[in-house]
Coordinates of C-alpha atoms in Angstrom, one line a residue:
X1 CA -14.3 65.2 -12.8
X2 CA -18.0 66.1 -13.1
X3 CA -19.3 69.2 -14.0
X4 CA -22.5 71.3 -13.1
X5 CA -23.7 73.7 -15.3
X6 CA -25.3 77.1 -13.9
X7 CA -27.4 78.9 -16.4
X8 CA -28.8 82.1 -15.5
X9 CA -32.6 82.5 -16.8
X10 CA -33.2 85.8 -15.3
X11 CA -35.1 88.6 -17.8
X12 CA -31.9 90.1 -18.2
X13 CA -31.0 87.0 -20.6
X14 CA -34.2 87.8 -22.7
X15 CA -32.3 91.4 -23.8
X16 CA -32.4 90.8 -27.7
X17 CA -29.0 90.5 -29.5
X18 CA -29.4 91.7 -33.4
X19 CA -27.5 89.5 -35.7
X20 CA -27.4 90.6 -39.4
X21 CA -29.4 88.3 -42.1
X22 CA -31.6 86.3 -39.1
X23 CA -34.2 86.8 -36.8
X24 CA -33.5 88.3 -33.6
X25 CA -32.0 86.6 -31.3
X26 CA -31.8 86.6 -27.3
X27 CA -29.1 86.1 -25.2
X28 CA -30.3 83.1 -23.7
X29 CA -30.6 81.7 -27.6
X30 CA -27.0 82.2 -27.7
X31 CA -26.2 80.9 -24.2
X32 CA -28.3 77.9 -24.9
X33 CA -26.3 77.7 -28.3
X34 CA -23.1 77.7 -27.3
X35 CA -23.8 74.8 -24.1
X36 CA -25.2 72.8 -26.7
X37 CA -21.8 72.9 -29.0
X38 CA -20.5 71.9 -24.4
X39 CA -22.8 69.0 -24.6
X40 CA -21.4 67.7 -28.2
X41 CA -18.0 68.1 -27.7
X42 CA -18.6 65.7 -24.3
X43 CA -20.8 63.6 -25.5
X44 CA -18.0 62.6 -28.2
X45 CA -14.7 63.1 -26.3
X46 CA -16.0 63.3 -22.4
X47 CA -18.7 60.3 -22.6
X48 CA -17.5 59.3 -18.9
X49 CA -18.0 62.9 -17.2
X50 CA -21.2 63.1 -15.0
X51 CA -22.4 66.6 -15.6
X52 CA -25.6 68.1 -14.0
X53 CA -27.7 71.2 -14.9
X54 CA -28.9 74.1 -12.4
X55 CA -30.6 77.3 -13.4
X56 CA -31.2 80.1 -11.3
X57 CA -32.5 83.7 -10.7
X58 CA -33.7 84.9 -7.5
X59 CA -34.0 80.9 -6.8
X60 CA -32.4 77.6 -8.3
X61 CA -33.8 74.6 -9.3
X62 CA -31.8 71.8 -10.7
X63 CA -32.9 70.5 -13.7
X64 CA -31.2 67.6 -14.7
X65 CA -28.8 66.0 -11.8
X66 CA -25.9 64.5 -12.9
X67 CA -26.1 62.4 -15.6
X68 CA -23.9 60.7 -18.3
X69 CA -27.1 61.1 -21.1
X70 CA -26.2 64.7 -23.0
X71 CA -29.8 64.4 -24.8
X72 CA -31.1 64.7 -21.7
X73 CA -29.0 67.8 -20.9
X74 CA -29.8 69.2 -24.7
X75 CA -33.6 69.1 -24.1
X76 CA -33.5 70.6 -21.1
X77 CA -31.5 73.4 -22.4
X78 CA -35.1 74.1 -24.8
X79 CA -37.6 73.7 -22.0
X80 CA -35.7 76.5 -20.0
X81 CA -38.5 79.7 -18.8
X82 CA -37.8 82.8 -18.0
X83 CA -38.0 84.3 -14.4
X84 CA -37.4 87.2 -12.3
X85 CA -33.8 89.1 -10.9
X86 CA -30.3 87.7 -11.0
X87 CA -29.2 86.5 -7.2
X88 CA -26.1 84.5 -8.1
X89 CA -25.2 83.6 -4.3
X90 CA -28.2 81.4 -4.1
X91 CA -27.2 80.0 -6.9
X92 CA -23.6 79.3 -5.6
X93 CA -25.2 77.9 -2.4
X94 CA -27.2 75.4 -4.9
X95 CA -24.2 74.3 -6.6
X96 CA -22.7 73.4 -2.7
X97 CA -25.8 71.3 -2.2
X98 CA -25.4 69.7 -5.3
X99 CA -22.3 68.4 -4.8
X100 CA -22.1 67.4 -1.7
X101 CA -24.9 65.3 -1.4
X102 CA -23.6 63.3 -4.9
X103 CA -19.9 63.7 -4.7
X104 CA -19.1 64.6 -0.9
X105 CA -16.1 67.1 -0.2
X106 CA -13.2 65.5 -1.3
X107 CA -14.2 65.1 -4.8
X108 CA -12.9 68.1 -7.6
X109 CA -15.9 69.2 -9.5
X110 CA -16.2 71.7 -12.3
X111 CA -18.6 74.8 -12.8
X112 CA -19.5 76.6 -15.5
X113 CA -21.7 79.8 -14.5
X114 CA -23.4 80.9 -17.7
X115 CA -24.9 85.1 -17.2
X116 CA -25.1 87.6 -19.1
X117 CA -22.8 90.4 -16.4
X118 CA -25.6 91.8 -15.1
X119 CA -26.1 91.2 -11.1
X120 CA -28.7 91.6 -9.8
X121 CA -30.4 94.8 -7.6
X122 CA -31.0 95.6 -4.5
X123 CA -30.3 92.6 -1.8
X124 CA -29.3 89.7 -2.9
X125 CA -27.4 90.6 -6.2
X126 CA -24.0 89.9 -6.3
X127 CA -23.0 93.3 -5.3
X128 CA -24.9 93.1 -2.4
X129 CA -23.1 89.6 -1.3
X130 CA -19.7 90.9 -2.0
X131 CA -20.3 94.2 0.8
X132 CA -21.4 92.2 3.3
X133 CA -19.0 89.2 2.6
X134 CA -16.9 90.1 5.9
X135 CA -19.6 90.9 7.8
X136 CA -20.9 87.2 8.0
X137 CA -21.3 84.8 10.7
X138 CA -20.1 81.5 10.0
X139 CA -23.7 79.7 9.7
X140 CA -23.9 82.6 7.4
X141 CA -21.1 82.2 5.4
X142 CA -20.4 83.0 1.4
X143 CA -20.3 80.2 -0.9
X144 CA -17.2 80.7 -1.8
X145 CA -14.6 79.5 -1.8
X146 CA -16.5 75.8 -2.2
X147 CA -16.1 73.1 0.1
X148 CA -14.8 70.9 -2.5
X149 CA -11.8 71.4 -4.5
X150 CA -13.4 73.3 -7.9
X151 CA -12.5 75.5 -10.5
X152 CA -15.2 78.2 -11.7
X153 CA -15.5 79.0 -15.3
X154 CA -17.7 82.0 -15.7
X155 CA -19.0 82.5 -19.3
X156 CA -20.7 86.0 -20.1
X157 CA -22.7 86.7 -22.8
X158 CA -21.4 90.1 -23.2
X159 CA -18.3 91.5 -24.7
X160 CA -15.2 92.8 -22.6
X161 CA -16.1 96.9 -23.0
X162 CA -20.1 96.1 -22.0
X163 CA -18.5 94.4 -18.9
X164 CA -15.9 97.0 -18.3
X165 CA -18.9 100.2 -18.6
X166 CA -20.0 98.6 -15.0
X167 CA -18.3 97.3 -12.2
X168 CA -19.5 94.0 -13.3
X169 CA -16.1 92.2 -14.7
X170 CA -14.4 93.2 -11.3
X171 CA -17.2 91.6 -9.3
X172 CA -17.1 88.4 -11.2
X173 CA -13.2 88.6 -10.9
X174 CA -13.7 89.1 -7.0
X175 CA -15.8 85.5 -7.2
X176 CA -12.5 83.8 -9.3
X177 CA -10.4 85.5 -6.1
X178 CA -13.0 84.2 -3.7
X179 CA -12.2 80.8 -5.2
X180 CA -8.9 80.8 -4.4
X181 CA -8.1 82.0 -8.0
X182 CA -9.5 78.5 -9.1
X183 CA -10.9 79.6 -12.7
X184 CA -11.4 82.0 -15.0
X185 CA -13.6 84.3 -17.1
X186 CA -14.5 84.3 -20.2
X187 CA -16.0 87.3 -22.7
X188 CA -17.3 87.3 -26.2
X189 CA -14.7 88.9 -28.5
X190 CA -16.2 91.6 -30.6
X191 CA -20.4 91.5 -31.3
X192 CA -22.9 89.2 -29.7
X193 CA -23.2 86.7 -32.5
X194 CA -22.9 82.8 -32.6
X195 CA -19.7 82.5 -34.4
X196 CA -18.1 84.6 -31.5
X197 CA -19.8 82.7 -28.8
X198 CA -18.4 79.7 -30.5
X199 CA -15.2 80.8 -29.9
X200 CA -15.8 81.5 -26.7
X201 CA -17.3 78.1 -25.7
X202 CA -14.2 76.7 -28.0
X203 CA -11.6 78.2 -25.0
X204 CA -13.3 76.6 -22.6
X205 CA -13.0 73.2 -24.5
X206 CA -9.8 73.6 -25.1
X207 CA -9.1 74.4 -21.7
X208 CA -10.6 71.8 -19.7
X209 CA -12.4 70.0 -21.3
X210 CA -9.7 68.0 -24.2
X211 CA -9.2 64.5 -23.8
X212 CA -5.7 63.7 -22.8
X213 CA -4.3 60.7 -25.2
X214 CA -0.9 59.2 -24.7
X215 CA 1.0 56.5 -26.0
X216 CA 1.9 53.6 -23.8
X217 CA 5.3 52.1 -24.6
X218 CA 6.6 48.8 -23.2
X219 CA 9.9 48.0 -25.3
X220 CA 8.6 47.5 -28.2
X221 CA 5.1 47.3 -27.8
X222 CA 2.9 50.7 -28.1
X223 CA -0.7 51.6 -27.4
X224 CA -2.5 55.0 -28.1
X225 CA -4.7 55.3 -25.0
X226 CA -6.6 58.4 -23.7
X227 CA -6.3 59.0 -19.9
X228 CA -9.2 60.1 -18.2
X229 CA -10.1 62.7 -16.3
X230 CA -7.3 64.9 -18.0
X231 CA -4.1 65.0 -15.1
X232 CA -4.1 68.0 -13.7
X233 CA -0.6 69.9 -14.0
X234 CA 1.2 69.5 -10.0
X235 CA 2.7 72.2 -8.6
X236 CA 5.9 71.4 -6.3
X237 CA 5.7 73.6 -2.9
X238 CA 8.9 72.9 -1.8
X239 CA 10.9 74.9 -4.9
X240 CA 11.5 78.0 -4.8
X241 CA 10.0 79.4 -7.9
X242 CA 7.4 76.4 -8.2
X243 CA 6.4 76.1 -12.3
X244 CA 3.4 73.3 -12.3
X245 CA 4.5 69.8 -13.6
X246 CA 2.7 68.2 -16.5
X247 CA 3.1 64.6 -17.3
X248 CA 4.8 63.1 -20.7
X249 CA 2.1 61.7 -23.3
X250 CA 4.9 59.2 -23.9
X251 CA 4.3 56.5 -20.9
X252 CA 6.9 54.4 -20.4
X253 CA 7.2 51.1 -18.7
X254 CA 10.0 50.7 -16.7
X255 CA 9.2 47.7 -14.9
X256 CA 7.0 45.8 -13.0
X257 CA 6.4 44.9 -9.4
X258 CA 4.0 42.7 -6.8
X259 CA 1.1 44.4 -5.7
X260 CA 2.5 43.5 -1.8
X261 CA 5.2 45.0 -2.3
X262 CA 3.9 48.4 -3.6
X263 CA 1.1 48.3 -1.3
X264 CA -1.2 51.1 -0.4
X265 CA 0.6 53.7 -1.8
X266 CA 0.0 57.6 -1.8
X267 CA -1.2 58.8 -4.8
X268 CA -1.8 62.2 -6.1
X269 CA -4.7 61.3 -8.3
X270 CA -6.4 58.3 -10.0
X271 CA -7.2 57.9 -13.6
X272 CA -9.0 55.5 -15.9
X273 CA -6.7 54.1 -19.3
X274 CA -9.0 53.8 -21.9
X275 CA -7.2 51.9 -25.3
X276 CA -7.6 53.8 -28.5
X277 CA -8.4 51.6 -31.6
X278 CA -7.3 53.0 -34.9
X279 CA -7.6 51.6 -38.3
X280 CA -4.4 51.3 -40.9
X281 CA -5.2 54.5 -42.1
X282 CA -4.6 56.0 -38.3
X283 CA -8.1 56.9 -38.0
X284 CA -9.9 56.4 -34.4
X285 CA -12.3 53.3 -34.7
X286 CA -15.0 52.8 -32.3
X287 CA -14.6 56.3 -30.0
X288 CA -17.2 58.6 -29.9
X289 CA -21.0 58.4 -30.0
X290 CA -22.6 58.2 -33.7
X291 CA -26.2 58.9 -34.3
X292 CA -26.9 55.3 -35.4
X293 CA -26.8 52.6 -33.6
X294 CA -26.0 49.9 -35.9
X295 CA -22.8 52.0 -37.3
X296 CA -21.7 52.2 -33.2
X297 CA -22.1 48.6 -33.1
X298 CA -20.3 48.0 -36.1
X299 CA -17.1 50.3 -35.1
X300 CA -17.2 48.4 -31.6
X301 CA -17.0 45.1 -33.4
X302 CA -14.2 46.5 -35.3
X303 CA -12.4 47.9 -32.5
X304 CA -12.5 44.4 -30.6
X305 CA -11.0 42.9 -33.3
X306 CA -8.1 44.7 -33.5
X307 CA -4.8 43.6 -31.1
X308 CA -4.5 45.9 -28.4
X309 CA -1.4 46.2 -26.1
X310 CA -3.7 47.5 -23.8
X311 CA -5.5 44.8 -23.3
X312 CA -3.0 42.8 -23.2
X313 CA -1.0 44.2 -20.4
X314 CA -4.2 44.9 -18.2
X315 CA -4.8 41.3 -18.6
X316 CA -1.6 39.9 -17.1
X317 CA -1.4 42.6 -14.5
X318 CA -4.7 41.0 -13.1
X319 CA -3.3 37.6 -13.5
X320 CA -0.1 37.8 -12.2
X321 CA -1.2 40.2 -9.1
X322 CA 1.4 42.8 -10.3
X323 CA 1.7 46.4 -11.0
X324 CA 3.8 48.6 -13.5
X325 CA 5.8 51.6 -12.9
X326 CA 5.2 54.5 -15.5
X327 CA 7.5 57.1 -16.2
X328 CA 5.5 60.1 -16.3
X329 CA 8.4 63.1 -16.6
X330 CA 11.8 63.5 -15.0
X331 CA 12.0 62.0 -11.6
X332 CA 8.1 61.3 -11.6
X333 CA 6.5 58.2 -11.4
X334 CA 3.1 56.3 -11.1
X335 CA 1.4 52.9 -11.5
X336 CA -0.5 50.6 -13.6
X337 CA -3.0 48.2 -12.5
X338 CA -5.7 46.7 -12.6
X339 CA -8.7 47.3 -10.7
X340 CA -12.0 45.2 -10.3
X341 CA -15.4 47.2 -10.1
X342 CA -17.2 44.2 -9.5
X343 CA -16.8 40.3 -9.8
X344 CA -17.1 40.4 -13.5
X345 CA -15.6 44.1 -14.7
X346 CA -12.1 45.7 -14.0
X347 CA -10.6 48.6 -15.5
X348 CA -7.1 49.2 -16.2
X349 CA -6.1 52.5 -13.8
X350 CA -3.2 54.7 -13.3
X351 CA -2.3 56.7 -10.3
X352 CA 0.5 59.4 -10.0
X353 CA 3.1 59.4 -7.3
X354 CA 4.8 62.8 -5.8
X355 CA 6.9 64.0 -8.0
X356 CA 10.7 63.1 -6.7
X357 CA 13.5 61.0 -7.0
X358 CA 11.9 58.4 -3.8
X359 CA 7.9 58.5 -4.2
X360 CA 7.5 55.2 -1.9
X361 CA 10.3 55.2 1.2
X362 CA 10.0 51.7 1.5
X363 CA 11.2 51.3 -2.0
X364 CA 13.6 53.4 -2.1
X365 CA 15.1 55.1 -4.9
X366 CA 13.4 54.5 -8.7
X367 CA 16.4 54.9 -10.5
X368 CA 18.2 52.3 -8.0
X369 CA 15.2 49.4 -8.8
X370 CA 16.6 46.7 -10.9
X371 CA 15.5 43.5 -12.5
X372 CA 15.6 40.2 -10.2
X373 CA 18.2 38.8 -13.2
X374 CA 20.5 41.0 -12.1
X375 CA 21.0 39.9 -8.4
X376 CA 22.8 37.1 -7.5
X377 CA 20.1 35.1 -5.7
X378 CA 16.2 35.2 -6.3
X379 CA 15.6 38.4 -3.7
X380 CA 12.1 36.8 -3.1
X381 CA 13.1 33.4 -2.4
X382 CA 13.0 30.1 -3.9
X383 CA 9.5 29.5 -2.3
X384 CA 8.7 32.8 -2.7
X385 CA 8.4 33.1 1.2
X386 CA 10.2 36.8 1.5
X387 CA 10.9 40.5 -0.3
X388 CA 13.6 42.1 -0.8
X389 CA 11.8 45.7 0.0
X390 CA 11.8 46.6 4.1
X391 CA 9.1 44.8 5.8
X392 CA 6.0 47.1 7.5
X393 CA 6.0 47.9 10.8
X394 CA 5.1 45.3 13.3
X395 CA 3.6 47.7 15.4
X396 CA -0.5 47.8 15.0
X397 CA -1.6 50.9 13.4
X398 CA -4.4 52.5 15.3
X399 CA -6.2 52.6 11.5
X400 CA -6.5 49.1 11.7
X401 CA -7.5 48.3 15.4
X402 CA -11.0 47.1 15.6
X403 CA -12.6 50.2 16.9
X404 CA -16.2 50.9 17.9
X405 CA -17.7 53.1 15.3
X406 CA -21.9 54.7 15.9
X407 CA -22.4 57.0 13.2
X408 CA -25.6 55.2 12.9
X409 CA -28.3 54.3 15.0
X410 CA -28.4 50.9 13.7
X411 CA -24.3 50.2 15.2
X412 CA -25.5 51.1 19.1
X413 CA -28.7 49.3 18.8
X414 CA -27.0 46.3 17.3
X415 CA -24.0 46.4 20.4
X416 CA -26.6 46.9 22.9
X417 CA -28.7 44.2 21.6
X418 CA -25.7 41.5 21.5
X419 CA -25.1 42.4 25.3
X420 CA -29.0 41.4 26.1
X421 CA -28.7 38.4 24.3
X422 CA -25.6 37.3 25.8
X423 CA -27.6 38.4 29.3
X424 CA -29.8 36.0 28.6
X425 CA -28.1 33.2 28.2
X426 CA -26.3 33.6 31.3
X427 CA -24.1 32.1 32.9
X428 CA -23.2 29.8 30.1
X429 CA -22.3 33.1 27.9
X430 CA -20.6 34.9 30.9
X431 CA -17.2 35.7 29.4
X432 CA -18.6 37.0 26.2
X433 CA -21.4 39.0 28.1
X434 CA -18.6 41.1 30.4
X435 CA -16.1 41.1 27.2
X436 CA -19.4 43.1 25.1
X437 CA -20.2 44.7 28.0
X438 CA -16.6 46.3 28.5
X439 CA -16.2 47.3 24.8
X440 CA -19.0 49.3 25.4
X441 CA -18.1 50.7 28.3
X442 CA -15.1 51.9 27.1
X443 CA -16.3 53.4 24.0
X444 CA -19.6 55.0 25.9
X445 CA -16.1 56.4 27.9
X446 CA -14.4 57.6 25.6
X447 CA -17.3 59.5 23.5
X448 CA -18.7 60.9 26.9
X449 CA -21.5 59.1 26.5
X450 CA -22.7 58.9 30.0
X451 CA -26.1 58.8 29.7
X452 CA -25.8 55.4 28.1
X453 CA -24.2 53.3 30.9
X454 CA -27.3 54.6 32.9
X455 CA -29.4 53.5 29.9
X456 CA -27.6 49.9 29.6
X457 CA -27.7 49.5 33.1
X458 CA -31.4 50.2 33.9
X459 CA -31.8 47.3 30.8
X460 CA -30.1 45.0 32.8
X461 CA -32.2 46.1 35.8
X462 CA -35.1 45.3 33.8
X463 CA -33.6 41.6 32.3
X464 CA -33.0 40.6 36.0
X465 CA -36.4 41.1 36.7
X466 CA -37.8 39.1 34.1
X467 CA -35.8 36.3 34.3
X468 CA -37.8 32.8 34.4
X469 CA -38.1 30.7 37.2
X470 CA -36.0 28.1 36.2
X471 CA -33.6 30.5 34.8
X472 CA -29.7 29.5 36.9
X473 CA -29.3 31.6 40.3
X474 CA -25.9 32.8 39.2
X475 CA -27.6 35.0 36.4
X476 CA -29.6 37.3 39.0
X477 CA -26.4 38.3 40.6
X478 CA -24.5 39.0 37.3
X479 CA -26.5 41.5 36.2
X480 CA -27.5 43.2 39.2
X481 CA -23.3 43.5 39.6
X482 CA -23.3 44.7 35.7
X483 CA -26.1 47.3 36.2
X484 CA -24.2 48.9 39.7
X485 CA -20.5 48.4 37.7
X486 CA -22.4 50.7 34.8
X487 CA -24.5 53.1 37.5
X488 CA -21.0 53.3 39.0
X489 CA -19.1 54.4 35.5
X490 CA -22.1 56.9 34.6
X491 CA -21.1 59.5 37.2
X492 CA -17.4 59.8 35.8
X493 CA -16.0 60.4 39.4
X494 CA -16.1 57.2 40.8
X495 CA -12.7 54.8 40.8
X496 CA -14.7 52.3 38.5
X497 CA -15.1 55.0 36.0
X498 CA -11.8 54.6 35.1
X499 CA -11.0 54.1 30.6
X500 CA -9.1 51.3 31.9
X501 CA -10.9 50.1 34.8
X502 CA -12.8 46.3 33.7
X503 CA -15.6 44.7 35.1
X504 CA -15.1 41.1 35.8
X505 CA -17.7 38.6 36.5
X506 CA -19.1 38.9 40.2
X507 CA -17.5 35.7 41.8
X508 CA -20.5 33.5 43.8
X509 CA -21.2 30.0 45.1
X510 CA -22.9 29.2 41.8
X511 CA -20.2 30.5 39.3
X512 CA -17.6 27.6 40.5
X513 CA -20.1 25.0 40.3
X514 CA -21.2 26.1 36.9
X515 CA -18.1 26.5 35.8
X516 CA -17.1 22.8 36.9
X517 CA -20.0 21.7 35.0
X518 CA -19.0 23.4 31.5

């Protein structure tokens, strides 16, 4: 789940912060402090999470995009200047950008908004935003809520009765409401001082941001893994009183299936399985980044020498083309398997199922799956030639029809060119110059596209008139029937501008003949 960080670097984070027995300190010292303890704590437990870094007053600037390389992140954090008023929604806006262009919209991101409480004056502080939130046309819209699914972790440099002596804690409250209630704010408890922003930073750790280790169990064979990103807890909409679902860190095998049979199934989330080596004392052995690089090459080699069950079953699941079901909690269920991120590398993953007692219809019930030993005949066949789970539909999805896609330039020019070449190898390519033609036609249909039937058919205007002198009689009269067929379409009143409606090849003297000779 990546992260962007949003650190405010207006002049209302250079307000000093007295702290007894040491120089005087600023409130961006402390911020910077307590996101470098963030930075640590992920670079040891959270080396996988992409996390970017955006400052802001009246403007934002991203400083380091998202990036797995927390030295990078740490540097930047002490090459930070100091600029003018707070405006936090161009800072939100920012934080849209950010994401969508790297992750799109479907991807859950988290942010953690570093300020001080104080925001802004005049327009374009926060106060400002929230008055006018309702008044706003949709081009103009607030940030939030995002247009991803995100959770927004504000941390103020200020303690709970600063906040509460302004309106300020109810504003940033309104942005956690705005979110829909994704998040949550956090205050320094008692005086500005880097043991209590510590603390601070320390809740947010422990609240997103701990790894989530299990223990795979397969009979008698166990693994400590750590699953990653951290499942979120799933809340059931269908109950009454819903309570959020979190899943067991004992994961139990319960058996194993093909990967037909399981298909494409609909998963909740997906999550990397990463093994956890440990040493006879119990200790973790080759996790973690250490500041020398021999001693991390050293714990690695240790590590792979160590028998993992892990490996193991991540092995045979990519051999054998099978899954594993997981219990994850009462009457809920996922997967094991193995996926491939390129010819040479695959991961183990895990995906969660809906919580219930029948996840996958076409299975049916979990508790009713058995092992093939018990059933009085191989279910699958002696030649493996059938299953035992109901067949999919024979009827063609429209997902899987071979559709006509432009979102690019590139997939029109490259249709319209195929039809020109076919047009010039008439009447030899006849059949596959009208089939073109008529997928075209339908899709140009279908999109409204008028414009481009007119546009096609002027082309084919233009190929008739260049054709060679030695070039077969029957090819004038093709296209010149083509281009009137498409002039036709284009006006999207005539008979022949019918979805359905197909142009066939323009019957002439020279067609049979040519035909007899092919």
């Amino acid at each position: 789940m990546p992260t962007v960080v949003v650190m405010d670097v207006s002049l209302s984070m250079t307000r000093p912060v007295s702290i007894e027995g040491s120089e005087e300190y600023q409130r961006k010292h402390l911020a910077a402090h307590g996101l470098t303890m963030l930075f640590e704590h992920m670079a040891t437990n959270y080396k996988l999470e992409f996390t970017a870094l955006v400052v802001f007053s009246s403007l934002w600037e991203l400083m380091v995009p998202f990036t797995r390389d927390y030295n990078t992140l740490q540097e930047a954090l002490s090459n930070m200047d100091d600029y003018d008023k707070t405006c936090l929604e161009s800072a939100l806006v920012g934080v849209c950008n950010i994401v969508q262009q790297e992750w799109g919209g479907a991807i859950p991101c988290q942010v953690v908004l570093v300020t001080d409480g104080c925001l802004g004056i005049g327009r374009g502080s926060l106060r400002h935003s929230l008055a006018t939130h309702n008044q706003r046309s949709e081009s103009n819209r607030f940030p939030l809520p995002f247009p991803f699914p995100s959770k927004l972790y504000i941390m103020c440099m200020a303690n709970l009765e600063e906040l509460q002596s302004t309106d300020s804690l109810d504003c940033l409250e309104r942005l956690i409401d705005l979110n829909n209630g994704e998040g949550q704010i956090f205050t320094i408890d008692g005086p500005l001082c880097l043991k209590n922003v510590q603390s601070m930073f320390g809740k947010l750790i422990d609240l997103a941001y701990t790894p989530f280790h299990a223990i795979l169990k397969c009979g008698h064979l166990t693994a400590d893994v750590q699953v990653f990103p951290r499942p979120e807890p799933f809340v059931v909409d269908e109950e009454i009183d819903p309570i959020p679902k979190v899943i067991n860190t004992d994961l139990e095998i319960v058996g194993f299936i093909d990967i037909a049979d399981i298909s494409s199934p609909p998963v909740l989330s997906r999550h990397l399985v990463l093994p956890i080596a440990l040493n006879k004392e119990g200790d973790e052995v080759g996790t973690g980044i250490t500041d020398d690089n021999e001693d991390e090459n050293s714990a690695n080699q240790i590590a792979g020498k160590i028998p993992n069950f892990c490996v193991l079953l991540h092995g045979s699941l990519k051999v054998e083309g099978m899954v594993a079901i997981v219990q994850l909690g009462p009457e809920w269920h996922g997967m094991l398997y193995s996926q491939a991120d390129s010819k040479k590398k695959s991961n183990l993953m895990m995906s969660l199922f809906e919580p219930g007692p029948e996840p996958l219809p076409w299975l049916g019930k979990m508790a009713q799956l058995g092992p093939i030993s018990d059933a009085k005949e191989n279910p699958y066949g002696e030649d493996d030639n059938k299953s035992p789970f109901p067949l999919q539909p024979k009827n063609k999805r429209s997902y899987a029809q071979n559709v006509t896609v432009w979102i690019k330039p590139s997939g029109l020019q490259t249709d319209v060119q195929k039809i020109l070449r076919n047009a010039r190898k008439l009447p030899e390519k006849t059949q596959t110059f009208y089939k073109e033609l008529n997928r075209l036609r339908k899709a140009a249909l279908a999109f409204g596209f008028l414009d481009l039937l007119k546009g096609v058919a002027d082309m084919l205007e233009r190929e008739c008139t260049l054709l060679p002198d030695t070039a077969h009689p029957d090819a004038a009269f093709q296209l010149t029937h083509a281009a009137q067929q498409l002039k036709l379409a284009s006006t999207g009143t005539s008979e022949y501008a019918g979805y359905e409606h197909n142009i066939t090849p323009l019957h002439t003297d020279f067609s049979g003949s040519s035909a007899e000779r092919m």
